[in-house]
XYZ file of N, CA and C in Angstrom:
267
model
N -6.940 312.066 197.459
C -7.307 312.877 198.925
C -6.792 313.933 198.973
N -7.304 314.900 198.916
C -6.655 316.348 198.807
C -5.850 316.919 200.272
N -5.220 317.491 200.409
C -4.528 317.731 201.321
C -4.831 319.525 201.656
N -4.384 320.097 202.930
C -4.758 321.165 203.038
C -4.055 322.271 202.174
N -3.078 321.872 201.681
C -2.792 322.864 200.496
C -3.387 323.049 199.514
N -4.212 322.200 199.074
C -5.028 321.982 197.669
C -6.339 323.078 197.829
N -6.460 324.279 197.891
C -7.747 325.235 198.036
C -8.241 325.394 196.792
N -7.657 324.893 195.497
C -8.230 325.031 194.066
C -9.770 324.780 194.248
N -10.405 325.984 193.638
C -12.112 325.804 193.695
C -12.845 326.111 195.063
N -12.150 326.293 196.161
C -12.660 326.553 197.514
C -12.706 327.873 197.668
N -13.689 328.526 198.501
C -13.725 329.800 198.491
C -13.437 330.066 200.165
N -13.672 331.183 200.786
C -13.844 331.658 201.915
C -12.239 331.985 202.430
N -11.326 332.020 201.543
C -10.051 332.643 201.807
C -9.747 333.993 201.651
N -10.635 334.590 201.030
C -10.273 336.270 200.907
C -9.594 336.372 199.640
N -9.522 337.593 199.383
C -9.069 338.261 197.877
C -7.216 337.720 198.355
N -6.545 337.512 197.111
C -5.239 337.504 197.419
C -4.788 338.745 196.578
N -4.089 339.658 197.556
C -3.819 340.954 197.450
C -2.169 340.878 197.096
N -1.635 341.226 195.757
C -0.775 341.599 195.327
C 0.043 342.844 195.545
N 1.252 343.028 196.410
C 2.119 344.382 196.419
C 2.941 344.398 195.446
N 2.765 345.205 194.091
C 3.997 345.037 193.237
C 5.529 345.323 193.725
N 5.723 345.863 195.095
C 7.007 346.546 195.624
C 7.080 345.367 196.631
N 6.513 344.319 196.779
C 6.813 343.639 197.972
C 8.261 342.903 197.849
N 8.914 342.865 199.040
C 10.369 342.306 199.031
C 10.356 340.981 198.776
N 11.347 339.960 198.331
C 11.212 338.817 198.267
C 11.302 338.157 199.647
N 11.646 338.988 200.836
C 12.101 338.256 201.873
C 11.772 339.281 202.983
N 10.793 339.225 204.037
C 10.236 340.109 205.109
C 11.090 339.994 206.371
N 12.219 339.265 206.065
C 13.372 339.095 207.419
C 14.331 338.258 206.914
N 15.481 338.632 207.781
C 16.654 338.331 207.309
C 16.648 336.622 207.479
N 15.749 336.036 208.556
C 16.173 334.716 208.651
C 15.221 333.680 207.152
N 14.256 334.489 206.553
C 13.508 333.805 205.164
C 14.669 333.805 204.292
N 15.521 334.800 204.188
C 16.685 334.760 203.206
C 17.401 333.276 203.639
N 17.743 333.174 204.881
C 18.433 331.960 205.409
C 17.782 330.947 205.008
N 16.653 330.801 205.303
C 15.826 329.341 205.041
C 15.875 329.074 203.473
N 15.662 330.032 202.586
C 15.841 330.023 201.172
C 17.049 329.288 200.695
N 18.245 330.292 201.481
C 19.443 329.350 200.794
C 19.783 328.114 201.338
N 19.211 327.952 202.415
C 19.614 326.513 203.003
C 18.668 325.593 201.712
N 17.782 326.014 201.803
C 17.039 324.889 200.793
C 17.722 324.840 199.532
N 18.125 325.492 199.036
C 18.879 325.932 197.492
C 20.226 324.878 198.218
N 20.713 325.136 199.005
C 21.883 324.013 199.292
C 21.588 322.676 199.539
N 20.676 322.311 200.172
C 20.073 321.053 200.427
C 19.966 320.216 199.328
N 19.203 321.157 198.295
C 18.733 320.693 197.074
C 19.931 320.227 195.725
N 20.607 321.300 196.313
C 21.947 320.948 195.170
C 23.136 319.895 195.879
N 22.923 319.916 197.353
C 23.244 318.529 197.558
C 22.873 317.473 197.580
N 22.041 317.318 197.034
C 20.862 315.860 196.946
C 20.473 315.501 198.124
N 20.461 316.423 199.370
C 19.888 315.674 200.516
C 18.578 315.199 200.429
N 17.606 315.971 199.266
C 16.653 315.874 198.990
C 16.170 316.427 197.665
N 15.012 316.007 196.942
C 14.792 316.600 196.080
C 13.323 317.437 196.014
N 13.147 318.084 195.072
C 11.859 318.959 195.331
C 10.851 318.441 195.399
N 10.582 317.149 194.927
C 9.158 316.461 195.085
C 9.041 316.039 196.542
N 10.236 315.910 197.182
C 10.214 315.427 198.846
C 9.944 316.550 199.431
N 10.639 317.844 199.307
C 10.634 319.061 199.803
C 9.168 319.449 199.862
N 8.453 319.301 198.447
C 7.002 319.681 198.299
C 5.981 318.843 199.222
N 6.444 317.759 199.255
C 5.362 316.536 199.975
C 5.199 316.810 201.299
N 6.683 317.480 202.022
C 7.086 317.605 203.402
C 6.107 318.613 203.851
N 6.062 319.605 202.843
C 5.159 321.025 203.267
C 3.878 320.157 203.405
N 3.279 320.067 202.196
C 1.896 319.185 202.318
C 1.596 318.210 203.205
N 2.193 317.781 203.740
C 2.073 316.849 205.114
C 1.882 317.128 206.010
N 2.432 318.759 206.132
C 2.119 319.255 207.435
C 0.646 319.174 208.278
N 0.691 319.129 209.424
C -0.805 319.000 209.819
C -1.742 320.298 209.851
N -3.015 320.092 209.278
C -3.806 321.321 208.812
C -3.741 322.469 209.512
N -3.628 322.642 210.908
C -3.885 323.633 211.991
C -2.272 324.312 211.934
N -1.383 323.537 211.592
C -0.171 324.103 211.448
C 0.040 324.635 210.206
N -0.196 324.060 208.982
C 0.141 324.442 207.783
C -0.658 326.056 208.021
N -1.949 326.107 207.998
C -2.523 327.219 208.007
C -2.100 328.372 208.908
N -1.447 328.163 209.884
C -0.980 329.121 210.765
C 0.450 329.404 210.257
N 0.804 328.754 209.580
C 2.521 329.001 209.118
C 2.588 330.237 207.958
N 3.627 330.776 208.097
C 3.507 331.749 206.987
C 4.719 330.978 205.847
N 4.853 331.453 204.659
C 5.463 330.715 203.624
C 6.686 330.125 204.010
N 7.533 330.597 204.061
C 8.721 330.396 204.901
C 8.940 329.553 205.881
N 8.091 329.734 206.955
C 7.635 328.733 207.939
C 7.617 327.521 207.570
N 6.682 327.402 206.826
C 6.531 326.282 205.913
C 7.852 325.538 205.145
N 8.575 326.457 204.732
C 9.692 325.655 203.929
C 10.653 325.146 205.504
N 10.817 326.210 205.974
C 11.739 325.645 207.336
C 11.161 324.251 208.146
N 9.777 324.052 208.158
C 9.172 323.230 208.736
C 9.545 321.667 207.660
N 9.388 322.026 206.384
C 10.088 320.896 205.309
C 11.711 320.593 205.680
N 12.262 321.557 205.689
C 13.802 321.424 205.699
C 14.033 320.314 206.786
N 13.606 320.762 208.189
C 13.538 320.282 209.335
C 13.180 319.052 209.072
N 12.063 318.625 208.745
C 11.550 317.193 208.495
C 12.612 316.307 207.978
N 13.051 316.888 206.713
C 13.494 316.463 205.337
C 15.137 315.835 206.075
N 15.670 316.832 207.005
C 16.915 316.655 207.383
C 17.133 316.200 208.916
N 16.111 315.668 209.633
C 15.794 315.188 210.516
C 16.498 313.882 210.885
N 17.440 313.593 211.287
C 18.482 312.218 211.748
C 19.426 312.167 210.219
N 19.642 313.202 209.392
C 20.740 312.970 208.570
C 22.208 313.733 208.722
N 22.927 313.326 208.570
C 24.111 314.035 208.923
C 24.533 314.701 207.779
N 24.029 316.254 208.079
C 24.455 317.097 206.739
C 25.466 318.198 207.086
N 26.305 317.317 208.123
C 27.383 318.847 208.299
C 28.500 318.504 207.353
N 28.765 317.244 206.397
C 29.517 317.650 205.421
C 31.036 317.235 206.010
N 30.829 316.222 206.937
C 32.279 315.821 207.523
C 33.071 315.077 206.491
N 34.093 315.678 206.363
C 35.320 314.908 205.257
C 36.190 314.292 205.872
Protein backbone atom coordinates (compact mmCIF):
# COMPACT_ATOMS: atom_id res chain seq x y z
CA UNK A 1 0.00 0.00 0.00
CA UNK A 2 1.50 3.32 -1.01
CA UNK A 3 1.29 6.37 1.20
CA UNK A 4 0.98 10.02 0.23
CA UNK A 5 4.74 10.52 0.46
CA UNK A 6 5.38 7.75 -2.10
CA UNK A 7 5.29 9.79 -5.30
CA UNK A 8 7.90 7.85 -7.26
CA UNK A 9 6.80 7.47 -10.88
CA UNK A 10 3.89 9.89 -10.48
CA UNK A 11 3.55 13.08 -12.48
CA UNK A 12 1.91 16.43 -11.91
CA UNK A 13 4.04 17.69 -9.04
CA UNK A 14 6.10 20.07 -11.19
CA UNK A 15 9.86 20.31 -11.47
CA UNK A 16 12.20 20.11 -8.54
CA UNK A 17 14.03 23.40 -8.31
CA UNK A 18 17.38 23.20 -6.53
CA UNK A 19 18.88 26.44 -5.25
CA UNK A 20 22.62 25.96 -4.71
CA UNK A 21 22.64 28.80 -2.15
CA UNK A 22 19.59 27.65 -0.22
CA UNK A 23 20.18 27.82 3.54
CA UNK A 24 19.58 24.63 5.56
CA UNK A 25 16.86 26.39 7.58
CA UNK A 26 14.47 29.13 6.48
CA UNK A 27 13.47 30.08 10.02
CA UNK A 28 14.87 29.64 13.53
CA UNK A 29 12.07 27.26 14.52
CA UNK A 30 13.18 24.83 11.79
CA UNK A 31 16.65 24.60 13.35
CA UNK A 32 15.04 23.99 16.74
CA UNK A 33 12.89 21.19 15.32
CA UNK A 34 16.00 19.64 13.78
CA UNK A 35 17.90 19.85 17.09
CA UNK A 36 14.92 18.47 19.02
CA UNK A 37 14.71 15.49 16.69
CA UNK A 38 18.42 14.76 17.09
CA UNK A 39 18.04 14.95 20.88
CA UNK A 40 15.04 12.59 20.87
CA UNK A 41 16.85 10.09 18.63
CA UNK A 42 20.00 10.17 20.77
CA UNK A 43 17.96 9.77 23.95
CA UNK A 44 16.28 6.70 22.48
CA UNK A 45 12.78 8.17 22.77
CA UNK A 46 12.15 6.79 19.29
CA UNK A 47 14.21 5.54 16.40
CA UNK A 48 14.58 6.74 12.83
CA UNK A 49 12.17 4.13 11.47
CA UNK A 50 9.47 5.26 13.90
CA UNK A 51 10.17 8.89 13.02
CA UNK A 52 9.82 8.24 9.30
CA UNK A 53 6.69 6.14 9.82
CA UNK A 54 5.09 8.95 11.85
CA UNK A 55 5.65 11.35 8.95
CA UNK A 56 4.33 8.88 6.40
CA UNK A 57 1.16 8.24 8.44
CA UNK A 58 0.15 11.91 8.28
CA UNK A 59 -3.27 12.44 6.70
CA UNK A 60 -2.65 13.10 2.97
CA UNK A 61 -4.10 16.63 2.92
CA UNK A 62 -2.10 17.60 6.01
CA UNK A 63 1.07 16.03 4.59
CA UNK A 64 0.79 17.86 1.27
CA UNK A 65 0.06 21.22 2.95
CA UNK A 66 2.97 20.93 5.41
CA UNK A 67 6.52 22.10 4.88
CA UNK A 68 9.45 19.75 5.36
CA UNK A 69 10.07 20.71 8.98
CA UNK A 70 6.37 20.98 9.77
CA UNK A 71 6.26 17.26 8.93
CA UNK A 72 9.19 16.68 11.27
CA UNK A 73 7.40 18.59 14.05
CA UNK A 74 4.26 16.56 13.47
CA UNK A 75 6.27 13.34 13.83
CA UNK A 76 7.99 14.53 17.02
CA UNK A 77 4.66 15.56 18.54
CA UNK A 78 3.09 12.24 17.55
CA UNK A 79 5.93 10.13 18.92
CA UNK A 80 6.31 12.04 22.19
CA UNK A 81 2.61 12.43 23.01
CA UNK A 82 2.05 10.83 26.39
CA UNK A 83 5.78 10.31 27.02
CA UNK A 84 7.59 11.93 29.91
CA UNK A 85 10.53 13.41 28.02
CA UNK A 86 11.37 16.04 30.65
CA UNK A 87 14.23 13.91 31.97
CA UNK A 88 13.30 14.00 35.64
CA UNK A 89 16.20 12.67 37.69
